[in-house]
XYZ file of C-alpha atoms in Angstrom:
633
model
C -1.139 36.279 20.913
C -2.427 33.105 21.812
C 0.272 30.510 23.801
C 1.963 28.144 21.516
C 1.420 24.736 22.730
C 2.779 21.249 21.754
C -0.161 20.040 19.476
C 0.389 23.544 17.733
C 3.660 22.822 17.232
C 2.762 19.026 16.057
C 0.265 20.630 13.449
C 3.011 23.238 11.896
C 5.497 20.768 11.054
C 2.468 18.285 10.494
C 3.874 15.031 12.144
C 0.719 13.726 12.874
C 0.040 13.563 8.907
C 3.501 11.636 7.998
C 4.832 10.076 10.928
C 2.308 7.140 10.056
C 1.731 6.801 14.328
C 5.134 6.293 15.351
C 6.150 9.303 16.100
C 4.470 12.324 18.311
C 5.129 15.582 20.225
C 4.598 15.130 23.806
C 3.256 17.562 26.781
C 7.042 19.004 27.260
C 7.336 20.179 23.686
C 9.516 16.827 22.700
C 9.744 14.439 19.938
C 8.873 10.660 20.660
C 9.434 7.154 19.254
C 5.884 5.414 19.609
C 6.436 1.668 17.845
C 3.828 0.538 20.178
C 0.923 1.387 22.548
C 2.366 2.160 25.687
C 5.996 1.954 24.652
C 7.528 5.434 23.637
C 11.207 7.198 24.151
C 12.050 10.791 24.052
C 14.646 11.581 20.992
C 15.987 14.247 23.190
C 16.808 11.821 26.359
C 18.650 9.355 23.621
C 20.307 11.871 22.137
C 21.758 13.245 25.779
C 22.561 10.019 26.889
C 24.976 9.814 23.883
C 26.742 13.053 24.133
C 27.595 12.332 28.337
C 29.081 8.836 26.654
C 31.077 11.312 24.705
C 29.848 10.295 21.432
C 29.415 13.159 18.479
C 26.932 14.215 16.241
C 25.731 13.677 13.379
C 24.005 10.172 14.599
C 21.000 8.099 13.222
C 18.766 6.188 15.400
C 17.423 3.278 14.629
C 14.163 1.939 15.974
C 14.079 -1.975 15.406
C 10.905 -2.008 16.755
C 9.462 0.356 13.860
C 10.650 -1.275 10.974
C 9.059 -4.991 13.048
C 5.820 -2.932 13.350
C 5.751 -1.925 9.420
C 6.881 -6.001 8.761
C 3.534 -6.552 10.860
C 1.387 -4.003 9.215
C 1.964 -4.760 5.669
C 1.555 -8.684 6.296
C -1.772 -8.280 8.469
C -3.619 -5.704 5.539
C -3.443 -8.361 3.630
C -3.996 -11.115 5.282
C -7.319 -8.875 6.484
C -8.028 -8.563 2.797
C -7.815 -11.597 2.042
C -10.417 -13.076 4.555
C -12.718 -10.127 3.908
C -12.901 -11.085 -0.132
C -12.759 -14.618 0.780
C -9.183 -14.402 -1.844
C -8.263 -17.988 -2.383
C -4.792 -17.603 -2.329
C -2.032 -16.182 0.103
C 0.567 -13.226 0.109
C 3.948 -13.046 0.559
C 5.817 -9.977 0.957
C 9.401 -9.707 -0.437
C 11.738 -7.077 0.951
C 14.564 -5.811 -1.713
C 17.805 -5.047 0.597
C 18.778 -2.605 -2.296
C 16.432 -0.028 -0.122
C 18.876 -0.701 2.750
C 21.137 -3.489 2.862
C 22.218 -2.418 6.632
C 22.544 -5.253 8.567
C 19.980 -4.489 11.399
C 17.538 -4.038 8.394
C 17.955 -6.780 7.131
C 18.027 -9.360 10.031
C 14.973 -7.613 11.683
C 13.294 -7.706 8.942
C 14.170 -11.073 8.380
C 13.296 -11.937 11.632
C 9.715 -10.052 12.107
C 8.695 -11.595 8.850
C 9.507 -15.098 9.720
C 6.113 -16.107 10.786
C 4.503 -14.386 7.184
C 7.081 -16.289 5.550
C 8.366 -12.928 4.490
C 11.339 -13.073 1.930
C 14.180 -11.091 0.249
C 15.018 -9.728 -2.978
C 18.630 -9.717 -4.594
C 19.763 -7.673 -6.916
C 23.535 -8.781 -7.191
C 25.488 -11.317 -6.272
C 27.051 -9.636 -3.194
C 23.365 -9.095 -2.195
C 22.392 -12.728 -3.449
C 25.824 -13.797 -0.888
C 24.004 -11.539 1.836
C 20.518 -12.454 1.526
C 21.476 -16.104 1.546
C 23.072 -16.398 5.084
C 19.681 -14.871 6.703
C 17.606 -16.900 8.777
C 14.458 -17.026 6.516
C 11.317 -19.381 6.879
C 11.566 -22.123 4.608
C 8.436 -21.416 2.372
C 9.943 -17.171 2.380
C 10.933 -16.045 -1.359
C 14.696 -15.075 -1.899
C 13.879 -13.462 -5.275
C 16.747 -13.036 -7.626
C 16.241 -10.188 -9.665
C 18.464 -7.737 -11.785
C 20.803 -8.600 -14.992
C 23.105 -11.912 -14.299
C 25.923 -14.163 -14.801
C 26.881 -17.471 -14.568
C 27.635 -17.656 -11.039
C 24.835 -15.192 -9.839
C 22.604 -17.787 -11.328
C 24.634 -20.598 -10.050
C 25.023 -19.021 -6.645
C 21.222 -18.980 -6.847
C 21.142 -22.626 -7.876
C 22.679 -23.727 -4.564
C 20.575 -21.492 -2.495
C 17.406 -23.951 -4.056
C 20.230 -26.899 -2.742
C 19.972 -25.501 0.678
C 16.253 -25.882 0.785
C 15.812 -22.391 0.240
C 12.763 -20.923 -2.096
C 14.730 -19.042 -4.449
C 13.725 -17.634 -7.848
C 15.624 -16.621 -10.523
C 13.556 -13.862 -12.588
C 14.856 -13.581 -16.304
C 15.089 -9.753 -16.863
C 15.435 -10.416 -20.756
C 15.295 -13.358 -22.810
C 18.786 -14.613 -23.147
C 19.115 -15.319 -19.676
C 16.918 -18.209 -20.142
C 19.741 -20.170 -22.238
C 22.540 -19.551 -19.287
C 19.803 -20.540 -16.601
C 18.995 -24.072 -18.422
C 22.907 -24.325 -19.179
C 23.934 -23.393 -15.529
C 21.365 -25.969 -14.010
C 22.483 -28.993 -16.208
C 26.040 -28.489 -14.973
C 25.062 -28.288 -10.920
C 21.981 -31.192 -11.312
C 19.418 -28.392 -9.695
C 16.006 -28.232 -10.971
C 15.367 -23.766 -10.912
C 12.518 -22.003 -9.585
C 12.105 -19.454 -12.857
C 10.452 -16.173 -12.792
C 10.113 -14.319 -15.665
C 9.694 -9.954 -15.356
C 7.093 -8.888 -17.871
C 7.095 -5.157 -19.078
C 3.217 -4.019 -18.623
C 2.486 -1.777 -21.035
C 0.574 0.537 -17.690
C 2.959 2.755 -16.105
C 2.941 4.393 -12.401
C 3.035 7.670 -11.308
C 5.310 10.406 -9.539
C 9.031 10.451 -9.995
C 9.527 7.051 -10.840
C 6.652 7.013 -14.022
C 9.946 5.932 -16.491
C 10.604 2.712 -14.661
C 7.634 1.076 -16.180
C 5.757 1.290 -19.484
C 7.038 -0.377 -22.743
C 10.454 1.693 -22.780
C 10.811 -0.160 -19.257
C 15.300 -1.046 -18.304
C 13.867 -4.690 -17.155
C 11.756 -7.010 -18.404
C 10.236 -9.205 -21.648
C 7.468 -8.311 -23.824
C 4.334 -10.300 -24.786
C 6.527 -12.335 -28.041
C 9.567 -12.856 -25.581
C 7.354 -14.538 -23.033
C 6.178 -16.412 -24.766
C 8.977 -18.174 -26.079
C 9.723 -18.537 -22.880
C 7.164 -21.127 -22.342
C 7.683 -23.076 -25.680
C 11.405 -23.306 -24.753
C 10.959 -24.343 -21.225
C 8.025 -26.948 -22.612
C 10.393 -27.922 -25.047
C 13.133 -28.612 -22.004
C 10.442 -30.675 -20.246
C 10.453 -27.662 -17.707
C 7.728 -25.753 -17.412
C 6.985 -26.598 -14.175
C 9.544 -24.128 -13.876
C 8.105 -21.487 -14.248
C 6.586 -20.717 -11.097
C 6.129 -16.529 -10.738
C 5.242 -13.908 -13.109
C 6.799 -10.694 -12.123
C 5.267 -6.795 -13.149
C 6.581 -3.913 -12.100
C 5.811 0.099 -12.854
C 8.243 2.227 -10.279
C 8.965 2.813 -6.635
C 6.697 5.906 -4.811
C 3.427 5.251 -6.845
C 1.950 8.134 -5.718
C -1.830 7.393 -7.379
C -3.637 4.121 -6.585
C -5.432 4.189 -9.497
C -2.154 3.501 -11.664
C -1.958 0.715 -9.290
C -5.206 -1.079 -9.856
C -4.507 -0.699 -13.932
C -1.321 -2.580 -13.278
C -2.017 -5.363 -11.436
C -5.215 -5.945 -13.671
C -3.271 -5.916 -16.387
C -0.500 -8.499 -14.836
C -3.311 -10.437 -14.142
C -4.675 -11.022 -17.290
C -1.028 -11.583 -18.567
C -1.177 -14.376 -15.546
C -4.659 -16.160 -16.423
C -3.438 -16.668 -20.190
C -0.184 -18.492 -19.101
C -2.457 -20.519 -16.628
C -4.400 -21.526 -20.291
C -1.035 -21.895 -21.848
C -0.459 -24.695 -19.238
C 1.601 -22.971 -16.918
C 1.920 -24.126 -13.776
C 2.576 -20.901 -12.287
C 2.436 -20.434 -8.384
C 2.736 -16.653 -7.555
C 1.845 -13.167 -9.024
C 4.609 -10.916 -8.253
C 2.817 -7.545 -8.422
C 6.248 -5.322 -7.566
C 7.096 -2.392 -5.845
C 5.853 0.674 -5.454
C 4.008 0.807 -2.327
C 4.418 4.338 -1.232
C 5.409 6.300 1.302
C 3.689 9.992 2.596
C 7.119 12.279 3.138
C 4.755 15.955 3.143
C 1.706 13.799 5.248
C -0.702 15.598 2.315
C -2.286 12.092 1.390
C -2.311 13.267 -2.522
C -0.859 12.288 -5.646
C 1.940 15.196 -5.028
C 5.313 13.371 -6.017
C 6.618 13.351 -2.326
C 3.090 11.878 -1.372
C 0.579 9.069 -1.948
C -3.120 9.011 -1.880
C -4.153 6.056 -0.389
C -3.153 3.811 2.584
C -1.283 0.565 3.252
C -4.563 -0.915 3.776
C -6.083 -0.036 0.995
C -3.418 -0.384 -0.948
C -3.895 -4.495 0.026
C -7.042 -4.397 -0.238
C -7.251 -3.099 -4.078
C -4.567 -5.442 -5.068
C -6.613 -8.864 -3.724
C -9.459 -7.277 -5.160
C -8.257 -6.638 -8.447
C -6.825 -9.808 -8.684
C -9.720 -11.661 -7.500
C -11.763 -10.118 -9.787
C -10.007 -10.545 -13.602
C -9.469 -14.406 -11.629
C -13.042 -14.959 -11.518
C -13.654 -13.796 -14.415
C -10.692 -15.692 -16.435
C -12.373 -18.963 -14.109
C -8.228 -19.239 -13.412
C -7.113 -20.110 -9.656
C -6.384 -17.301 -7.330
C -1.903 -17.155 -7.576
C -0.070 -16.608 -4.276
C 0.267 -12.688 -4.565
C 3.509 -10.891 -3.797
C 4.896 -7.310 -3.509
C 8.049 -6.017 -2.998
C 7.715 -3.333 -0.771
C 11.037 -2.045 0.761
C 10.674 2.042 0.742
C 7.331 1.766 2.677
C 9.033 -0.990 5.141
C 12.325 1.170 5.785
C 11.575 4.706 5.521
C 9.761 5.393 9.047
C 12.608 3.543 11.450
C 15.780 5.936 11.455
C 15.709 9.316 12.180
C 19.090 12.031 11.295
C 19.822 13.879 14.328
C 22.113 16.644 13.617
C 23.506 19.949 15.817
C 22.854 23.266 14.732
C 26.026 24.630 15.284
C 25.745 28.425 13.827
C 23.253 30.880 12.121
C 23.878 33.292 9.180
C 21.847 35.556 7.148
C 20.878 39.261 6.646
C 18.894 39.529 9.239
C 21.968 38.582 11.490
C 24.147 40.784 9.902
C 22.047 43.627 9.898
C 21.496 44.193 13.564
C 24.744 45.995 13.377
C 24.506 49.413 10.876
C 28.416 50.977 10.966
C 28.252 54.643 11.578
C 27.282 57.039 8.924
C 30.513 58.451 7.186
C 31.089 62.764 7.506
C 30.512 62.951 3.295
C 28.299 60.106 3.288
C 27.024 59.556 -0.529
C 23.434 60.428 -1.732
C 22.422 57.141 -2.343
C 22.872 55.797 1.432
C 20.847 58.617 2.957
C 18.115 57.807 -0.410
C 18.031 54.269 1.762
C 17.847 55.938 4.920
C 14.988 58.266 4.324
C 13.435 54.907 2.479
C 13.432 53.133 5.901
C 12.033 55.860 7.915
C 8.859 56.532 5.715
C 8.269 53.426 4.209
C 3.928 52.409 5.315
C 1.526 50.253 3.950
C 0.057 53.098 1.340
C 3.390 53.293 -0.129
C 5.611 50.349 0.363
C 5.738 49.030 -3.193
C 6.310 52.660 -4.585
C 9.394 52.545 -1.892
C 10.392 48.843 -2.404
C 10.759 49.594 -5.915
C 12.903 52.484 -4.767
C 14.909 50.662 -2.324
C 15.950 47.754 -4.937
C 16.810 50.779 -8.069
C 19.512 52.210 -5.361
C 21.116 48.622 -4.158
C 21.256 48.296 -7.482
C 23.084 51.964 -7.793
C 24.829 51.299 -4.482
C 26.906 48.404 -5.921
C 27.701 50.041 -9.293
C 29.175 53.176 -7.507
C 30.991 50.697 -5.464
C 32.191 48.759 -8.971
C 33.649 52.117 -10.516
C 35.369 53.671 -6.898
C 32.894 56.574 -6.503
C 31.457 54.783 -3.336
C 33.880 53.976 0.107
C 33.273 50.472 1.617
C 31.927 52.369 4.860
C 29.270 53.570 2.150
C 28.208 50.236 0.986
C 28.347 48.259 4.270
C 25.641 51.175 5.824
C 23.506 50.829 2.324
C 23.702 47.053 2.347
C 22.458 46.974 6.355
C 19.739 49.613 5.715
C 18.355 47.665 2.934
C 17.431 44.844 4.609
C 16.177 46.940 7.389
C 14.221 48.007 4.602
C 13.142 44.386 3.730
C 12.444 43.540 7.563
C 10.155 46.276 7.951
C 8.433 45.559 4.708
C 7.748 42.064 5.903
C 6.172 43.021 9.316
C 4.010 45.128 6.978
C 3.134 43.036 4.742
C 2.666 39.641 6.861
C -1.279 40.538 7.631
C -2.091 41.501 4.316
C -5.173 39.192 2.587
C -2.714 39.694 -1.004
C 0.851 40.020 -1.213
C 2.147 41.830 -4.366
C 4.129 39.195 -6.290
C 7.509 40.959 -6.301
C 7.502 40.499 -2.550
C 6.362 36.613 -2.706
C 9.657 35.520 -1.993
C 10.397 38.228 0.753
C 10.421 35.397 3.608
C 13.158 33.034 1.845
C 15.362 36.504 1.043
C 15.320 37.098 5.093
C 15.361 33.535 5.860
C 18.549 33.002 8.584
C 20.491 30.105 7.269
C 21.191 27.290 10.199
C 24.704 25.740 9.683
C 24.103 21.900 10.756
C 26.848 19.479 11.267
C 26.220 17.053 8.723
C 26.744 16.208 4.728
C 23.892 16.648 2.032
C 25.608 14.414 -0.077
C 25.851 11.668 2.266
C 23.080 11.494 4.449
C 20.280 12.800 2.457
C 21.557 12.202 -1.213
C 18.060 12.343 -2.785
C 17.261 15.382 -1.744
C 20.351 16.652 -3.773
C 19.787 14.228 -6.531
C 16.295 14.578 -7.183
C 14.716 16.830 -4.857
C 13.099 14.633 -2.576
C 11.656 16.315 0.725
C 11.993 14.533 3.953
C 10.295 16.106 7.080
C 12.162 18.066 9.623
C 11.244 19.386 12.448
C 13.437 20.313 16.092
C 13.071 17.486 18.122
C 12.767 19.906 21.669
C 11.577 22.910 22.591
C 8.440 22.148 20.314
C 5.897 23.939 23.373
C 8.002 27.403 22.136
C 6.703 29.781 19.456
C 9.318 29.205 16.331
C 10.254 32.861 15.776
C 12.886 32.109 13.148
C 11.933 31.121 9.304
C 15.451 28.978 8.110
C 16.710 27.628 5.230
C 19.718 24.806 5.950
C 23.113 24.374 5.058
C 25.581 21.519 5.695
C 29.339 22.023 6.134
C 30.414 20.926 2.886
C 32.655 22.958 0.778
C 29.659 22.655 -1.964
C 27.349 25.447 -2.468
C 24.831 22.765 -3.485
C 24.920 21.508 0.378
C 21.817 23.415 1.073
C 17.947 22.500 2.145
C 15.618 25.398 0.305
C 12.699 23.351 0.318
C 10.485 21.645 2.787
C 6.852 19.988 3.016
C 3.836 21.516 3.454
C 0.251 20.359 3.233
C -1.153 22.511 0.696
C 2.560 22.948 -1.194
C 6.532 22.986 -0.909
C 7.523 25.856 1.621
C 10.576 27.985 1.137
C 11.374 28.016 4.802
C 11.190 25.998 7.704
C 9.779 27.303 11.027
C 12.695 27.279 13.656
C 13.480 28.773 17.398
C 16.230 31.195 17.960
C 19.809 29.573 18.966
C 21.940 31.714 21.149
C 24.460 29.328 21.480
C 23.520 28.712 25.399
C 22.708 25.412 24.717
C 22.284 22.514 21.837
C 19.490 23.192 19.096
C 18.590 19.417 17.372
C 17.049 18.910 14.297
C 15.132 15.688 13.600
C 15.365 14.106 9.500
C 12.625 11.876 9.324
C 11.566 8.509 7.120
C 15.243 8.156 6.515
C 15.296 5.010 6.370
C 14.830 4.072 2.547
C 17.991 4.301 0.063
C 19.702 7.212 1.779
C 22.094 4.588 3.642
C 23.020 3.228 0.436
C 23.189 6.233 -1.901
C 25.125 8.372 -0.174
C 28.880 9.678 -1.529
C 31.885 10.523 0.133
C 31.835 14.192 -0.637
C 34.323 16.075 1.327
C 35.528 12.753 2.399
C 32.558 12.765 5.096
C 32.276 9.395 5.928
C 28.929 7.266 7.136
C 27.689 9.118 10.404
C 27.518 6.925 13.766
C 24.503 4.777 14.421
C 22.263 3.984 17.637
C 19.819 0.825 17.719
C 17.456 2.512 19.865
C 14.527 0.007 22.295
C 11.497 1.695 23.727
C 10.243 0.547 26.941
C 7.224 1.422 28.812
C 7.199 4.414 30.834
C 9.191 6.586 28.536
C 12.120 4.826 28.665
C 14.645 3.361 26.353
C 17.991 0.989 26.019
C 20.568 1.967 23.318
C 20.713 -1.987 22.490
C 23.807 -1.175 19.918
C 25.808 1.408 18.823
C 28.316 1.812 15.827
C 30.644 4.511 14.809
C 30.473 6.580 11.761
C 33.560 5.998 9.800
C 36.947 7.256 10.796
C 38.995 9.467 8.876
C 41.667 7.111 7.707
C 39.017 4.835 6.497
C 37.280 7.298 4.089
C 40.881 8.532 2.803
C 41.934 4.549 2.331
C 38.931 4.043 -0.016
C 40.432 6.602 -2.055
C 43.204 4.730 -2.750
C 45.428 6.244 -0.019
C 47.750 4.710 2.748
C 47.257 4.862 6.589
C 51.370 4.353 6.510
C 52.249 6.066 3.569
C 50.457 9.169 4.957
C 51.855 9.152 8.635
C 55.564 8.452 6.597
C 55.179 11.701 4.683
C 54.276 13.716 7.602
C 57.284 12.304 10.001
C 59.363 13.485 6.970
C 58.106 16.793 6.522
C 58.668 17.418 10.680
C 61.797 15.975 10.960
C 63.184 18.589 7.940
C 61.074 20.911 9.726
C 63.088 20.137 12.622
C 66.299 20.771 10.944
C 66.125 23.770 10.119
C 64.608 24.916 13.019
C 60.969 25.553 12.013
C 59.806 23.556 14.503
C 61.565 22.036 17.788
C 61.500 18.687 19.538
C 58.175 19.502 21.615
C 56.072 21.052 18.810
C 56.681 18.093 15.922
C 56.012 15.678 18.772
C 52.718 17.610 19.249
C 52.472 17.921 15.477
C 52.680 14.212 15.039
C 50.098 13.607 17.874
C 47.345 15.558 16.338
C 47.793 14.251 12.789
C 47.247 10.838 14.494
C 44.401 11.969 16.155
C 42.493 13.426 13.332
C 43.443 10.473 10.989
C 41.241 8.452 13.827
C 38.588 10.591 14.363
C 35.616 11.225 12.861
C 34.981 13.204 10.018
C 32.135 15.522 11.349
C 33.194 18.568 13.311
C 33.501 17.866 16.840
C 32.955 20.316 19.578
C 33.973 20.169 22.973
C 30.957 21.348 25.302
């Protein structure tokens, strides 16, 4: 067998083909943080550095520098295609904070994009309250988008009274009446934007965003009496953006090209209507490449941030020139593909199940053992590549007997827990036989997944990757050490919720979803850490309290040169008594009915003086503690 190196181990859990350059496997087998040439930290060494500060796991790190390099990246392919098309206009880039309203997200964002002018987006007025305290450049977008009242709009009125650039967008047609009513009462002139449902639609798991049937947006009629009423109000310098939008994770770039052509034209024939407008919002949907496959697969996309620019100027450009309208100031709202790649789940491995792990023990034959165990038995000793479906066959017919004699007493527990350990001795064997075959039958296609140890991690589904539950989205995960070992171990995952649906059956591939994920053996000797990568889009803000596990701790992680790194900030994951107060629970009302319960405890001499004092001392410390397991090393 050939040695396993690092790039082998880079190329089976393909982070070269998602990790969009800033992130690698180095010579030691280790996963890095690259946000810039020369500048790089080891997970592993951040990670460490935590647990001797005593700090638990699950953590997320955050690399500011990442989400300033996608800022950068996003903001120079355009301005590139710009210049190359010789694109009269300009870009601005929008980010909506409902992908991650986190606050270093948002400020570094805020702050990397200052020099593009790069805005926000709003979606409520607790976001609209957020996104107004940032420290923007005076010419950056705060886009208000979303259905809205009268103070929203007003809120957004006073924002334009600061001397900030914000928009209100209409979302449907009677909130033109309450903008015009809201901005007669305060004396500010508004910035309006007005969402237009395209009748082109995106692609992947998003498709039903856009289209005619679309949640948001006017149709051709509505916008139109848009303008008449605003030119009516003397306001249709007003309008100033025309807003499309067909889903988040467009996963085709063709979709994308009929969409902004299409928002185009809608733009050139307001232009003729005498529209003053100012800037072509062209949406979201700039994608992001979870399985690194670079196809229209719904966890993938099959084109690049730079092309993606570069067919948006184009197309715009192009239906410009040929409408002889002026080139609009084009924006996008990009927040998935500007969030994703920064934080990264790190979470222990803390036990292994499964019947291969079981099976290494096989209890000792009983004196009257039944027929069908020694049927298994002489199964497993004669079972070869001429006859292993014949005997697979065989071997599933008595299980199958095994637990029906069990069902109606004719079989002794000894009995079943021999049968049960010799069938998947069975299975094992038939995989080593099978695994260098050019076909495998189908009835043994899912072999590996049956066999498949499952690795207990400390950390909730539910809360910390709540679209892969909801809707099956696949992140990539890979160990982040020991990556210059041979993986000898195929794993499925399970968190440590009380949830059967807390489980990770599916991960990416480059040619299609795997059942299993590659992993090294854990003895236990010493800490096994998985890596959840391009976590940094919606999973923040999605997650749920399941369990009552509670937002995991956070690390604002700096590269430096030289491999080395500064934890610049970190921030515990919520306590216990927080998560059971947003129930609707007590801190004091908790503690009261526990000092009750001890001291009638203590009266009837169930417990004495020293153990409720203990008692009370440990319910204390749990209700400040976090809500992940802790172990003490």
């Amino acid at each position: 067998m050939m040695p396993f190196t690092s790039d082998d181990a880079a190329e089976l859990y393909g982070v070269q083909n998602w990790s969009s350059g800033f992130f690698r496997v180095n010579e030691k087998g280790q996963v890095e943080v690259t946000p810039a040439p020369g500048v790089s930290a080891v997970l592993k060494d951040v990670v460490d550095e935590l647990v001797e500060r005593g700090e638990s796991l699950p953590i997320i790190l955050r690399f500011p520098q990442v989400l300033a390099g996608r800022v950068k990246q996003l903001n120079e392919a355009f301005r590139t295609a710009i210049r190359e098309y010789g694109y009269g206009g300009s870009y601005q880039g929008v980010f909506p904070i409902k992908v991650n309203q986190r606050r270093m997200v948002v400020e570094t964002i805020a702050e990397a994009g200052f020099e593009y002018a790069h805005g926000l987006e709003a979606g409520s007025k607790a976001e609209l309250a957020l996104c107004l305290a940032q420290n923007m450049h005076s010419e950056a977008l705060l886009c208000c988008n979303g259905f809205k009242d009268d103070g929203f709009i007003k809120l957004a009125l006073w924002g334009r009274a600061l001397g900030k650039n914000v928009v209100v967008t209409l979302e449907k047609f009677s909130e033109l009446e309450r903008v015009l009513k809201v901005s007669r009462e305060l004396g500010v002139r508004p910035a309006i934007g007005v969402r237009f449902k395209l009748h082109a639609r995106g692609s992947g798991q998003w498709e039903e965003s856009g289209g005619d049937a679309a949640k948001f947006g006017l149709n051709a009629s509505e916008l139109l009496q848009v303008v008449e009423r605003l030119r009516q109000e003397d306001m249709l310098d007003t309008l100033v953006m025309l807003h499309t939008h067909i889903g988040s994770q467009i996963t085709d770039i063709r979709r994308i090209k009929i969409a902004v052509r299409e928002a185009t034209q809608v733009y050139s024939d307001l232009v003729d209507e005498g529209v003053g407008l100012k800037y072509l919002n062209v949406g979201g949907g700039l994608g992001v490449d979870y399985d690194g496959s670079k196809t229209t697969f719904y966890a993938s996309m099959n084109y690049t941030m730079h092309e993606y620019a570069s067919d948006v100027v184009y197309s715009v450009q192009e239906v410009c020139k040929q409408n002889g309208v002026r080139e609009p100031t084009i924006v996008s709202e990009s927040g998935r593909a500007l969030t994703a790649h920064h934080a990264v789940l790190i979470v222990p491995v803390i036990d292994v199940t499964g019947p291969t792990r079981g099976s290494q023990f096989i209890p000792e034959p009983a004196e009257d053992q039944h027929q069908v165990v020694k049927d298994l038995e002489e199964i497993l000793a004669n079972i070869n590549l001429r006859n292993y479906r014949e005997m697979y066959n065989d071997a599933v017919g008595d299980k199958e007997t095994l637990h029906n004699l069990f069902d109606l007493g004719y079989l002794t527990l000894r009995d079943r827990a021999r049968g049960e350990a010799i069938f998947n001795a069975i299975l094992q064997k038939l995989a080593k036989l099978v695994s260098g075959l050019p076909y495998v039958p189908d009835e043994l296609e899912d072999l590996p997944k049956v066999l498949a140890d499952k690795y207990i991690c400390n950390f909730s589904l539910f809360q910390s990757l709540p679209d892969n539950w909801a809707i099956q989205a696949l992140f990539p995960i890979t160990p982040i050490d020991r990556l210059s070992e041979r993986p000898t171990r195929q794993a499925t995952l399970v968190d440590i919720t009380c949830d059967s649906d807390g489980k990770i059956e599916k991960f990416i591939d480059l040619r299609d979803v795997k059942a299993t994920l590659p992993l090294h053996d854990v003895d236990g000797s010493s800490a096994y850490y998985l890596g959840f990568f391009l976590m940094g889009a919606y999973q923040d803000v999605l997650g749920s309290a399941h369990n009552l596990f509670g937002k995991v701790s956070e690390a604002h992680v700096l590269a430096r040169p030289g491999g080395k790194h500064d934890i610049e900030l970190f921030v515990r994951g919520q306590k216990a008594r927080r998560i059971i107060e947003s129930m609707g629970y007590e801190e004091p009302m908790l503690r009261d009915s526990i000092g009750e319960q001890a001291d009638r405890a203590e009266a009837i001499g169930e417990l004495d003086p020293g153990d409720k004092s203990e008692l009370l001392e440990d319910y204390d410390e749990e209700l400040l503690g976090y809500t992940y397991l802790e172990y003490e090393e």
